[in-house]
XYZ file of N, CA and C in Angstrom:
567
model
N 108.691 105.737 88.252
C 108.579 107.149 88.514
C 108.670 107.991 87.229
N 109.213 107.362 86.213
C 109.501 108.054 84.926
C 108.403 108.135 84.069
N 107.359 107.156 84.225
C 106.265 107.216 83.208
C 106.175 106.043 82.283
N 107.204 105.008 82.615
C 107.251 103.917 81.581
C 105.951 103.071 81.526
N 105.407 102.622 82.639
C 104.192 101.805 82.750
C 103.001 102.601 82.201
N 103.081 103.962 82.664
C 101.987 104.803 82.183
C 102.074 104.860 80.747
N 103.207 104.873 80.119
C 103.312 104.932 78.587
C 102.655 103.551 78.033
N 102.974 102.536 78.457
C 102.380 101.383 78.006
C 100.897 101.255 78.134
N 100.341 101.873 79.263
C 98.813 101.773 79.564
C 98.286 102.883 78.375
N 98.997 103.890 77.975
C 98.426 104.903 77.017
C 98.601 104.113 75.558
N 99.665 103.424 75.169
C 99.793 102.756 73.937
C 98.752 101.707 73.829
N 98.371 101.063 74.950
C 97.280 100.132 74.889
C 96.089 100.464 74.780
N 95.733 101.660 75.096
C 94.542 102.340 75.069
C 93.786 102.392 76.321
N 94.537 101.878 77.412
C 93.887 101.784 78.733
C 93.800 103.120 79.344
N 94.614 103.965 78.955
C 94.653 105.475 79.687
C 94.546 106.496 78.386
N 93.941 107.388 78.458
C 94.002 108.515 77.641
C 95.030 109.494 77.948
N 95.866 109.915 76.977
C 96.929 110.898 77.336
C 96.276 112.274 77.710
N 96.880 113.020 78.462
C 96.444 114.292 78.873
C 96.726 115.240 77.846
N 97.808 114.939 77.054
C 98.051 116.001 76.021
C 98.802 114.981 74.859
N 98.528 115.372 73.724
C 98.939 114.616 72.503
C 98.083 113.366 72.215
N 98.524 112.559 71.408
C 97.565 111.525 70.980
C 98.550 110.146 70.615
N 97.998 109.035 70.527
C 98.526 107.798 70.065
C 97.820 107.492 68.736
N 98.594 107.452 67.774
C 98.073 107.512 66.350
C 98.641 106.054 65.748
N 97.787 105.400 64.983
C 98.140 104.140 64.348
C 97.611 104.451 62.859
N 98.460 104.506 61.922
C 98.142 104.663 60.572
C 97.297 106.135 60.541
N 97.676 107.095 61.080
C 97.003 108.486 61.268
C 95.719 108.405 61.817
N 95.387 107.325 62.618
C 94.042 107.103 63.362
C 94.272 107.300 64.894
N 93.752 108.246 65.431
C 93.982 108.385 66.799
C 92.924 107.286 67.618
N 93.821 106.415 68.412
C 93.162 105.310 68.979
C 91.902 105.543 69.895
N 91.947 106.847 70.366
C 90.915 107.423 71.282
C 89.778 108.022 70.531
N 89.849 108.344 69.428
C 88.726 109.142 68.587
C 87.593 108.271 68.349
N 87.793 106.823 68.159
C 86.567 106.072 67.774
C 86.742 104.763 68.516
N 85.458 104.530 69.102
C 85.340 103.270 69.853
C 85.820 102.043 69.079
N 85.307 102.066 67.839
C 85.499 100.939 66.709
C 87.172 100.743 66.641
N 87.654 101.808 66.253
C 89.268 101.776 66.097
C 89.897 101.475 67.342
N 89.499 101.915 68.549
C 90.174 101.530 69.763
C 89.995 100.041 70.030
N 88.813 99.416 69.911
C 88.617 98.077 69.948
C 89.442 97.279 68.943
N 89.534 97.686 67.699
C 90.360 97.050 66.516
C 91.710 97.091 67.073
N 92.371 98.214 67.741
C 93.615 98.302 68.120
C 93.963 97.291 69.144
N 93.037 97.385 70.243
C 93.313 96.490 71.349
C 93.191 95.038 71.172
N 92.442 94.706 70.152
C 92.422 93.206 69.600
C 93.878 92.773 69.289
N 94.686 93.616 68.741
C 95.934 93.316 68.293
C 97.120 93.308 69.414
N 96.684 93.639 70.601
C 97.701 93.743 71.611
C 97.576 92.614 72.639
N 98.824 92.134 73.036
C 98.905 91.206 74.217
C 99.702 92.038 75.240
N 99.119 92.106 76.423
C 99.714 93.127 77.538
C 100.069 92.215 78.721
N 101.375 92.297 79.067
C 101.761 91.568 80.418
C 102.181 92.687 81.286
N 101.442 92.893 82.438
C 101.864 93.922 83.340
C 102.698 93.454 84.360
N 103.283 94.248 85.247
C 104.087 93.879 86.210
C 103.466 92.888 87.282
N 102.117 93.014 87.499
C 101.404 92.139 88.594
C 100.353 91.236 87.592
N 100.856 90.129 87.650
C 100.114 89.026 86.863
C 98.867 88.601 87.933
N 97.845 88.566 87.474
C 96.694 88.247 88.205
C 96.191 86.812 87.724
N 96.264 85.735 88.462
C 95.714 84.482 88.030
C 94.417 84.003 88.826
N 93.718 83.434 88.099
C 92.430 82.771 88.852
C 92.643 81.433 89.443
N 91.974 81.246 90.441
C 92.098 79.790 91.226
C 91.554 78.677 90.186
N 92.385 78.260 89.222
C 91.914 77.463 88.273
C 93.092 76.736 87.719
N 93.135 76.038 86.592
C 94.246 75.316 86.069
C 95.216 76.140 85.321
N 96.543 75.614 85.223
C 97.333 76.306 84.236
C 96.630 76.723 82.810
N 96.231 75.520 82.300
C 95.646 75.868 81.022
C 94.588 76.788 80.985
N 93.549 76.909 82.020
C 92.543 77.902 82.073
C 93.150 79.234 82.238
N 94.281 79.414 82.950
C 94.777 80.764 83.181
C 95.674 81.236 81.885
N 96.017 80.312 80.991
C 96.638 80.858 79.760
C 95.409 81.074 78.618
N 94.489 80.084 78.553
C 93.354 80.488 77.649
C 92.365 81.211 78.440
N 92.570 82.335 79.058
C 92.008 83.034 80.083
C 90.483 83.182 79.873
N 89.997 83.753 78.717
C 88.557 83.941 78.584
C 87.917 82.629 77.634
N 88.501 81.671 77.457
C 87.730 80.624 76.683
C 86.965 79.788 77.661
N 85.784 79.723 77.288
C 84.602 79.015 78.063
C 84.902 77.424 77.853
N 85.131 76.978 76.705
C 85.281 75.537 76.415
C 86.653 75.246 76.156
N 87.395 74.704 77.154
C 88.829 74.352 76.919
C 88.940 73.065 76.130
N 87.825 72.409 75.801
C 88.082 71.082 74.907
C 88.473 71.454 73.549
N 88.255 72.494 72.944
C 88.463 72.861 71.614
C 89.640 73.740 71.360
N 90.665 73.853 72.308
C 91.843 74.564 72.085
C 92.838 74.034 71.093
N 93.612 74.964 70.467
C 94.723 74.492 69.657
C 95.939 74.180 70.561
N 95.985 72.876 70.908
C 96.919 72.482 72.026
C 98.327 72.571 71.257
N 98.519 72.428 69.984
C 99.810 72.630 69.429
C 100.339 74.100 69.575
N 99.395 75.131 69.487
C 99.771 76.414 69.774
C 99.849 76.627 71.298
N 99.154 76.208 72.025
C 99.476 76.246 73.594
C 100.814 75.583 73.876
N 101.069 74.524 73.490
C 102.408 73.927 73.830
C 103.565 74.693 73.224
N 103.373 75.281 72.040
C 104.436 76.250 71.425
C 104.663 77.466 72.310
N 103.677 77.969 72.738
C 103.813 79.316 73.530
C 104.298 79.004 74.873
N 103.944 77.737 75.440
C 104.427 77.273 76.766
C 106.021 77.201 76.613
N 106.404 76.576 75.466
C 107.803 76.569 75.186
C 108.554 77.783 75.149
N 108.020 78.747 74.372
C 108.555 80.094 74.264
C 108.793 80.613 75.688
N 107.757 80.344 76.518
C 107.876 81.058 77.810
C 108.768 80.357 78.890
N 109.259 79.197 78.392
C 110.098 78.391 79.356
C 109.553 77.690 80.412
N 108.217 77.264 80.202
C 107.440 76.591 81.057
C 107.335 74.924 80.751
N 107.815 74.604 79.668
C 107.661 73.270 79.310
C 108.230 72.205 80.488
N 109.462 72.384 80.880
C 109.955 71.572 81.791
C 109.364 71.633 83.129
N 108.888 72.754 83.642
C 108.235 72.879 84.824
C 106.806 71.991 84.821
N 106.064 72.383 83.564
C 104.859 71.624 83.525
C 104.890 70.245 83.328
N 106.077 69.645 82.757
C 106.307 68.158 82.773
C 106.549 67.529 83.967
N 106.828 68.404 85.037
C 107.122 67.814 86.383
C 106.007 67.715 87.110
N 104.913 68.238 86.682
C 103.622 68.366 87.420
C 102.695 67.128 87.287
N 102.013 66.583 88.338
C 101.306 65.378 88.131
C 100.243 65.342 87.208
N 99.601 66.655 86.969
C 98.536 66.783 86.036
C 98.763 67.790 84.857
N 100.158 68.038 84.696
C 100.549 68.968 83.620
C 99.844 70.242 83.645
N 99.056 70.702 82.401
C 98.471 71.926 82.334
C 97.357 71.843 82.954
N 96.697 70.651 83.455
C 95.559 70.602 84.267
C 95.760 70.934 85.771
N 96.892 71.198 86.109
C 97.343 71.444 87.507
C 96.682 72.848 87.992
N 96.195 72.759 89.105
C 95.626 74.054 89.765
C 96.649 75.028 90.277
N 96.551 76.136 90.060
C 97.539 77.224 90.662
C 97.282 77.778 91.905
N 96.012 77.581 92.399
C 95.741 78.041 93.687
C 95.261 79.550 93.544
N 94.743 80.095 94.496
C 94.294 81.568 94.577
C 95.308 82.444 94.280
N 95.205 83.328 93.345
C 96.274 84.301 92.856
C 97.429 83.705 92.440
N 97.481 82.402 92.147
C 98.748 81.582 91.685
C 99.610 81.292 92.876
N 99.179 81.156 94.083
C 99.918 80.899 95.197
C 100.624 79.635 95.199
N 100.258 78.683 94.471
C 100.993 77.277 94.436
C 102.131 77.320 93.401
N 102.352 78.531 92.701
C 103.521 78.442 91.767
C 104.305 79.599 92.129
N 105.605 79.769 91.665
C 106.597 80.870 92.044
C 106.122 82.098 91.279
N 106.756 83.189 91.796
C 106.620 84.474 91.057
C 107.125 84.424 89.516
N 108.180 83.718 89.368
C 108.720 83.502 87.941
C 107.753 82.775 87.083
N 107.261 81.683 87.623
C 106.352 80.894 86.764
C 105.038 81.780 86.641
N 104.583 82.604 87.517
C 103.326 83.534 87.503
C 103.669 84.287 86.183
N 104.837 84.927 86.158
C 105.129 85.792 85.110
C 105.072 85.165 83.709
N 105.710 83.864 83.623
C 105.661 83.151 82.430
C 104.313 82.674 81.989
N 103.567 82.356 82.862
C 102.078 82.141 82.625
C 101.331 83.242 82.072
N 101.646 84.625 82.623
C 101.108 85.743 82.022
C 101.605 86.070 80.608
N 102.850 85.715 80.455
C 103.293 85.941 79.103
C 102.692 85.014 78.040
N 102.504 83.769 78.527
C 101.696 82.763 77.617
C 100.213 83.058 77.490
N 99.644 83.714 78.517
C 98.242 84.262 78.188
C 98.313 85.339 77.218
N 99.211 86.217 77.215
C 99.253 87.422 76.312
C 99.546 86.900 74.905
N 100.206 85.768 74.757
C 100.680 85.170 73.465
C 99.465 84.258 72.876
N 98.584 83.792 73.816
C 97.679 82.953 73.339
C 96.771 83.320 72.139
N 96.401 84.612 72.204
C 95.549 85.244 71.174
C 96.365 85.529 70.005
N 97.659 85.402 69.913
C 98.490 85.713 68.688
C 98.512 87.159 68.384
N 98.952 88.037 69.400
C 98.875 89.343 69.194
C 99.904 89.870 68.162
N 99.712 91.054 67.463
C 100.602 91.725 66.512
C 101.667 92.445 67.389
N 101.109 92.967 68.632
C 101.819 93.844 69.348
C 101.883 93.199 70.782
N 103.067 93.091 71.431
C 103.404 92.562 72.670
C 103.888 93.588 73.566
N 103.174 94.095 74.559
C 103.552 94.967 75.599
C 104.028 94.442 76.736
N 105.146 94.297 77.253
C 105.857 93.815 78.415
C 106.332 94.805 79.467
N 105.827 94.712 80.613
C 106.065 95.518 81.646
C 107.031 94.802 82.873
N 108.286 94.861 82.616
C 109.132 94.101 83.771
C 108.774 92.742 83.951
N 108.649 92.085 82.914
C 107.974 90.584 82.984
C 109.065 89.569 83.215
N 110.379 90.005 83.327
C 111.399 88.881 83.739
C 111.975 89.380 85.174
N 111.340 90.328 85.978
C 111.722 90.712 87.219
C 111.941 89.620 88.167
N 111.188 88.705 88.133
C 111.187 87.498 89.218
C 111.899 86.300 88.652
N 112.579 86.254 87.500
C 113.327 85.252 86.898
C 114.799 85.415 87.153
N 115.565 84.201 87.287
C 116.939 84.256 87.467
C 117.560 84.491 86.020
N 118.799 84.972 85.913
C 119.439 85.514 84.734
C 119.399 84.454 83.651
N 119.538 83.272 83.919
C 119.542 82.191 82.860
C 118.197 82.112 82.318
N 117.180 81.992 83.095
C 115.853 81.855 82.542
C 115.358 83.030 81.891
N 115.665 84.297 82.510
C 115.257 85.520 81.769
C 115.964 85.564 80.353
N 117.163 85.231 80.167
C 117.684 85.206 78.809
C 116.999 84.234 77.998
N 116.719 83.091 78.466
C 115.962 82.184 77.592
C 114.608 82.698 77.060
N 113.798 83.319 77.995
C 112.596 83.724 77.775
C 112.707 84.882 76.780
N 113.444 85.766 77.133
C 113.632 87.231 76.169
C 114.022 86.622 74.827
N 115.114 85.737 74.709
C 115.570 85.396 73.330
C 114.466 84.629 72.713
N 113.720 83.767 73.337
C 112.715 83.204 72.565
C 111.453 84.012 72.164
N 111.281 85.065 73.036
C 110.143 85.976 72.703
C 110.581 86.840 71.459
N 111.811 87.105 71.367
C 112.222 88.078 70.302
C 112.679 87.189 68.967
N 112.636 85.972 69.080
C 113.238 85.110 67.861
C 112.419 83.913 67.463
N 111.444 83.596 68.122
C 110.661 82.321 67.971
C 109.282 82.349 67.332
N 108.873 83.525 66.836
C 107.376 83.501 66.367
C 107.274 83.034 65.034
N 106.242 82.375 64.631
C 105.993 81.923 63.234
C 105.190 83.116 62.591
N 105.110 84.225 63.004
C 104.513 85.448 62.360
C 105.167 86.766 62.908
N 104.870 87.669 62.235
C 105.614 89.000 62.694
C 104.935 89.559 63.851
N 105.629 90.081 64.807
C 105.268 90.730 65.956
C 106.157 91.848 66.383
N 105.570 92.901 67.062
C 106.296 94.026 67.489
C 106.252 93.905 69.043
N 107.447 93.870 69.618
C 107.516 93.741 71.083
C 107.980 95.119 71.702
N 107.250 95.585 72.593
C 107.597 96.885 73.354
C 107.804 96.444 74.800
N 109.025 96.560 75.289
C 109.176 95.979 76.654
C 109.930 97.117 77.531
N 109.413 97.141 78.808
C 109.985 97.841 79.714
C 110.867 97.055 80.674
N 112.052 97.633 80.864
C 112.861 96.842 81.876
C 113.907 97.676 82.452
N 114.201 97.298 83.516
C 115.320 98.100 84.438
C 116.568 97.202 84.307
N 116.445 96.019 83.866
C 117.510 95.144 83.641
C 118.223 95.363 82.303
N 119.266 95.940 82.272
C 120.016 96.472 81.004
C 120.465 95.302 80.132
N 120.566 94.152 80.821
C 121.044 92.944 80.037
C 119.887 92.558 78.979
N 118.718 92.922 79.242
C 117.651 92.513 78.472
C 117.526 93.305 77.047
N 118.277 94.561 77.020
C 118.143 95.306 75.986
C 118.879 94.645 74.740
N 119.844 93.860 74.845
C 120.473 93.141 73.786
C 119.574 92.389 72.834
N 118.447 92.273 73.355
C 117.500 91.430 72.396
C 116.688 92.202 71.484
N 116.801 93.541 71.661
C 116.026 94.472 70.725
C 116.698 95.393 69.851
N 115.962 95.654 68.811
C 116.538 96.372 67.645
C 116.670 97.907 67.871
N 115.677 98.502 68.675
C 115.727 99.822 69.052
C 115.413 99.935 70.647
N 116.217 100.878 71.187
C 116.134 100.971 72.681
C 116.044 102.373 72.818
N 115.068 102.712 73.826
C 114.709 104.122 74.110
C 114.876 104.175 75.638
N 115.105 105.348 76.094
C 115.219 105.674 77.606
C 114.096 106.725 77.877
N 113.642 106.484 79.100
C 112.520 107.478 79.611
C 113.355 108.239 80.812
N 113.314 109.432 80.673
C 113.886 110.419 81.736
C 112.912 111.593 81.935
N 112.453 111.743 83.304
C 111.547 112.706 83.518
C 110.294 112.873 82.605
N 109.808 111.712 82.357
C 108.692 111.635 81.385
C 108.753 111.867 80.005
N 110.051 111.899 79.586
C 110.414 112.100 78.166
C 111.016 110.898 77.704
N 110.614 110.549 76.447
C 111.207 109.357 75.730
C 112.347 109.841 74.877
N 113.615 109.224 75.193
C 114.702 109.510 74.502
C 115.301 108.239 73.752
N 115.633 108.408 72.512
C 116.411 107.329 71.698
C 117.803 107.164 72.167
N 118.168 106.046 72.366
C 119.609 105.552 72.670
C 120.049 104.872 71.304
N 121.280 105.233 70.849
C 121.804 104.437 69.700
C 122.412 103.316 70.360
N 121.955 102.183 70.059
C 122.435 100.845 70.561
C 122.838 100.072 69.573
N 124.185 99.888 69.182
C 124.466 98.984 68.133
C 125.724 98.338 68.523
């Protein structure tokens, strides 16, 4: 109700702000279709509601890939590890080739969230937007996933995360609070 998810939708270019603008290097992301596309190609977005197709875990991670035979499996295994899915996948008889069922009904809510994170990481985004992505995880798993997301990348990445769980803010360098639609900085050190 404070506008946090809406803010992520605006940052990602999915929504156009009613007033003001989102600028990247002085470029308004909504003024040019080319620049908006350029901007969105750099973003991995994990919303609160992860939508999975009735297919394998691998197909849901490499979501838009038509040919799964040419995937960089080293990268897939790396991001599966960051998302805390390795142990779970190793218990499955078909591993990454295991089907998740319609809307992911064959796996838990926490596993769905982590598959959604892996999907967002698959394209190696420069900016990762996370909207309550650990809400279905227990404290220990949430800490492991958040710590991995904030510390395990082989390249520089900016993470913008929305959370109601104040224990997650310890992983971030800058913390802001939304109140009545306004973004306020909190000194957190």
